[in-house]
Tab-separated table of C-alpha atoms in Angstrom:
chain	number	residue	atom	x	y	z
A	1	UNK	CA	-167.638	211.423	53.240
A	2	UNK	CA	-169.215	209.624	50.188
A	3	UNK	CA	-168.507	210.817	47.422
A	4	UNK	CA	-171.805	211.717	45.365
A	5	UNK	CA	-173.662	210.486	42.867
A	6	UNK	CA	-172.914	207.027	44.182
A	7	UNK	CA	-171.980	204.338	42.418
A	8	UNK	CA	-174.029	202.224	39.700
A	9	UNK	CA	-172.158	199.091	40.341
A	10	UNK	CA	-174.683	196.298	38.699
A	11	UNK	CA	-174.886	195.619	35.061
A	12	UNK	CA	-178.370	193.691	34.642
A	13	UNK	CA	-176.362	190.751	33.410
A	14	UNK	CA	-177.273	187.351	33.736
A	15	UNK	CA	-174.558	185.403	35.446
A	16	UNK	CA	-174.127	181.535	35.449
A	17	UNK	CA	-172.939	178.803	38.322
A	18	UNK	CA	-170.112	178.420	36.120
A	19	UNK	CA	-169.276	182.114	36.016
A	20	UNK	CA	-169.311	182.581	39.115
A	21	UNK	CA	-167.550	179.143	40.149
A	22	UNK	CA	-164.669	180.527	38.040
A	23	UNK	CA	-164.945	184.329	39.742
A	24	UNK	CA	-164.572	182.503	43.111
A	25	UNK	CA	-161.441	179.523	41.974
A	26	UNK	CA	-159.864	182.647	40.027
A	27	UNK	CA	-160.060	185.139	43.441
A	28	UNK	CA	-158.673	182.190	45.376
A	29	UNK	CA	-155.741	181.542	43.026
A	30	UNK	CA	-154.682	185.479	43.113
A	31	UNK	CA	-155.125	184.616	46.902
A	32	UNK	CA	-157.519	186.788	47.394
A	33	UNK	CA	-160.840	185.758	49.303
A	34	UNK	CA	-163.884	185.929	46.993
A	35	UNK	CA	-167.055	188.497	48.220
A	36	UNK	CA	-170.121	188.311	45.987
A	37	UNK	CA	-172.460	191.432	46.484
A	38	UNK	CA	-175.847	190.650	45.790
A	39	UNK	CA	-178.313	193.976	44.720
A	40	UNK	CA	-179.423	196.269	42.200
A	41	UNK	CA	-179.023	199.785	41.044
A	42	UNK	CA	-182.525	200.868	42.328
A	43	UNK	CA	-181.604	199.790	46.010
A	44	UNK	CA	-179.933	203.404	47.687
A	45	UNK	CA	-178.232	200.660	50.326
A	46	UNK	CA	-176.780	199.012	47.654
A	47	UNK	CA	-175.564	202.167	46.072
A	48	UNK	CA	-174.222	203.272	49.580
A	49	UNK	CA	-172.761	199.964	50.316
A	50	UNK	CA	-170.673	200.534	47.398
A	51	UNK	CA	-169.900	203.956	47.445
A	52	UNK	CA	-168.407	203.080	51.401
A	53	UNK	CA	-166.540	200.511	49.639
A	54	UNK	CA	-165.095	202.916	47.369
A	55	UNK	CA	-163.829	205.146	49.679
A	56	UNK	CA	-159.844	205.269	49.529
A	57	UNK	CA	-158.828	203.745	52.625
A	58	UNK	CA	-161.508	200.854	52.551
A	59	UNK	CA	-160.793	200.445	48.537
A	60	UNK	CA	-157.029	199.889	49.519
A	61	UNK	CA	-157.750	197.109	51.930
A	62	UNK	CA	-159.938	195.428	49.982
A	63	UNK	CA	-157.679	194.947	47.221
A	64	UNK	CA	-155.159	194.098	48.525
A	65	UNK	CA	-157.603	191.143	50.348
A	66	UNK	CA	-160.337	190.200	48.475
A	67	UNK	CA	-161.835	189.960	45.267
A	68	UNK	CA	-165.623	191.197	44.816
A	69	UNK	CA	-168.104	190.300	42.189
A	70	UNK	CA	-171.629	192.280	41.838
A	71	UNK	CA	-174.233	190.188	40.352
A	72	UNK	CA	-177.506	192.127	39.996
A	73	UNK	CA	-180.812	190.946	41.276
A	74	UNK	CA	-182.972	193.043	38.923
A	75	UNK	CA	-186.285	192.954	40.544
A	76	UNK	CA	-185.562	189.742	42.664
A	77	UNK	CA	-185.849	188.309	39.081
A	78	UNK	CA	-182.716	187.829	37.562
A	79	UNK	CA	-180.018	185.912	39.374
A	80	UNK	CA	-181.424	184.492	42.264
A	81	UNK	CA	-180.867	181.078	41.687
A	82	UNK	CA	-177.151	182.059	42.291
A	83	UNK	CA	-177.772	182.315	46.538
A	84	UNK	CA	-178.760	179.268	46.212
A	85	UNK	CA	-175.921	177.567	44.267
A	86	UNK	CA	-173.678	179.921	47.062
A	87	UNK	CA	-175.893	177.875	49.828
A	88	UNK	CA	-177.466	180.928	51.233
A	89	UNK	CA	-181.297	181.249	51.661
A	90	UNK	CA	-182.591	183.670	48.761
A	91	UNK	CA	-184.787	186.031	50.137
A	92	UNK	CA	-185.320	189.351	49.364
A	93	UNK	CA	-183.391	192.528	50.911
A	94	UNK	CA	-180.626	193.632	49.231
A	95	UNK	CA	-177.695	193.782	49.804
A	96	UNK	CA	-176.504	190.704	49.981
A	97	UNK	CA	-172.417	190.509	50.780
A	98	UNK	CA	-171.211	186.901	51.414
A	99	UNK	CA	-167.779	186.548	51.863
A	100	UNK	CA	-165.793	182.995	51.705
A	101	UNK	CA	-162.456	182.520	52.633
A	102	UNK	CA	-159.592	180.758	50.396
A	103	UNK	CA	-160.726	177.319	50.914
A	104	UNK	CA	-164.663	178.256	49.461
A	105	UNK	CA	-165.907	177.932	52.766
A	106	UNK	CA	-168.488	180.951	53.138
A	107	UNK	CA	-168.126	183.153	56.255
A	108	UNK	CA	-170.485	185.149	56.860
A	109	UNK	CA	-173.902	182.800	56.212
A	110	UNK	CA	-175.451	184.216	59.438
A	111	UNK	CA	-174.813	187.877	58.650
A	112	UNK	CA	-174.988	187.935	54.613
A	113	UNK	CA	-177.976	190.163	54.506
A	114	UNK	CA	-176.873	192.236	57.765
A	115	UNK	CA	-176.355	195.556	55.034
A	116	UNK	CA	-179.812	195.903	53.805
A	117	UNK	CA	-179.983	198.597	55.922
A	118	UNK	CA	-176.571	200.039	54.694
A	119	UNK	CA	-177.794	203.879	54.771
A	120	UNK	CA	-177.840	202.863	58.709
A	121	UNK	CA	-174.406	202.413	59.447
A	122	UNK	CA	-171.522	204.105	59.746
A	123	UNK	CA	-168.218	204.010	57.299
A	124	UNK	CA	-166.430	202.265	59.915
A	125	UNK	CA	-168.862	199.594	60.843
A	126	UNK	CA	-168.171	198.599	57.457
A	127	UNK	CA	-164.775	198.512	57.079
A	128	UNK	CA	-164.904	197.191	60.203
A	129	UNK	CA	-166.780	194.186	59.155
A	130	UNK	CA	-164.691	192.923	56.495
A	131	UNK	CA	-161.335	193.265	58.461
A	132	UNK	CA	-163.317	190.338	60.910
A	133	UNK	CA	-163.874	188.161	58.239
A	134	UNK	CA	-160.319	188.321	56.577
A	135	UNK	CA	-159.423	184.930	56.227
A	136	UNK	CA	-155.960	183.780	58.611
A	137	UNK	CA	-154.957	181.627	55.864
C-alpha cells in the first residue's frame, strides 16, 4: 500500500552535463548502476512512481543495486536539455526512468517513458521492471 501523502521527490534545481556525468561515474564506482528519473512534483505518476519506489521491499533492492538521481523538468522548461546529453529523445510525459548499466551504456532507451502512466500499474510491475534491467556485470 502507498504510503500517503506521496513523495515530493524534485527540487526545481537546475542540473548540469557535468553534474550529472559525475552522478552517473560516481554510481558506477560504488558499483551501483545509475537510474535518472525525469519529472516534476505536479505530475501524480511521478509522485506514485516514487512513492512505489519507496516502499520497503523495492527501497531495499534498489539500494543495494542502483543509484537514482531526480532531476526536475519544471514545466518541460528546466532540464530538458539533459535527455538529450543522456541520448534519449526529449519529449514530454513524465516520468522519465532511464536506467544504464556499469559500463554507461543506457538500457532501457525503448521503454524510458513506459511510466507516464505510473497510477496504471501495479507495485509489482514495477519492481518487476527494474529487477530485468539489473545489470549481469
Amino acid at each position: 500500500v502507498l504510503i500517503t501523502p506521496l513523495p515530493l521527490p524534485y527540487d526545481e534545481k537546475v542540473v548540469d552535463s557535468l553534474q550529472l556525468d559525475e552522478f552517473i561515474d560516481l554510481s558506477i564506482s560504488k558499483g551501483k548502476q545509475p537510474v535518472v528519473i525525469f519529472g516534476g512534483n505536479w505530475c501524480p505518476d511521478c509522485r506514485i512512481l516514487e512513492g512505489t519506489l519507496a516502499m520497503p521491499t523495492i527501497k531495499k533492492f534498489l539500494q543495494q543495486h542502483y543509484q537514482v538521481m531526480h532531476i526536475d523538468i519544471g514545466r518541460y522548461d528546466r532540464n530538458m536539455d539533459l535527455m538529450d546529453h543522456l541520448n534519449i529523445e526529449s519529449k514530454k510525459g513524465v516520468p522519465r526512468v532511464v536506467i544504464l548499466d556499469l559500463e554507461k551504456n543506457i538500457m532501457n532507451s525503448s521503454t524510458s517513458s513506459e511510466w507516464t502512466t505510473a497510477r496504471d500499474r501495479k507495485q509489482q510491475e514495477i519492481y518487476n521492471y527494474f529487477q530485468k534491467f539489473l545489470s549481469n556485470n
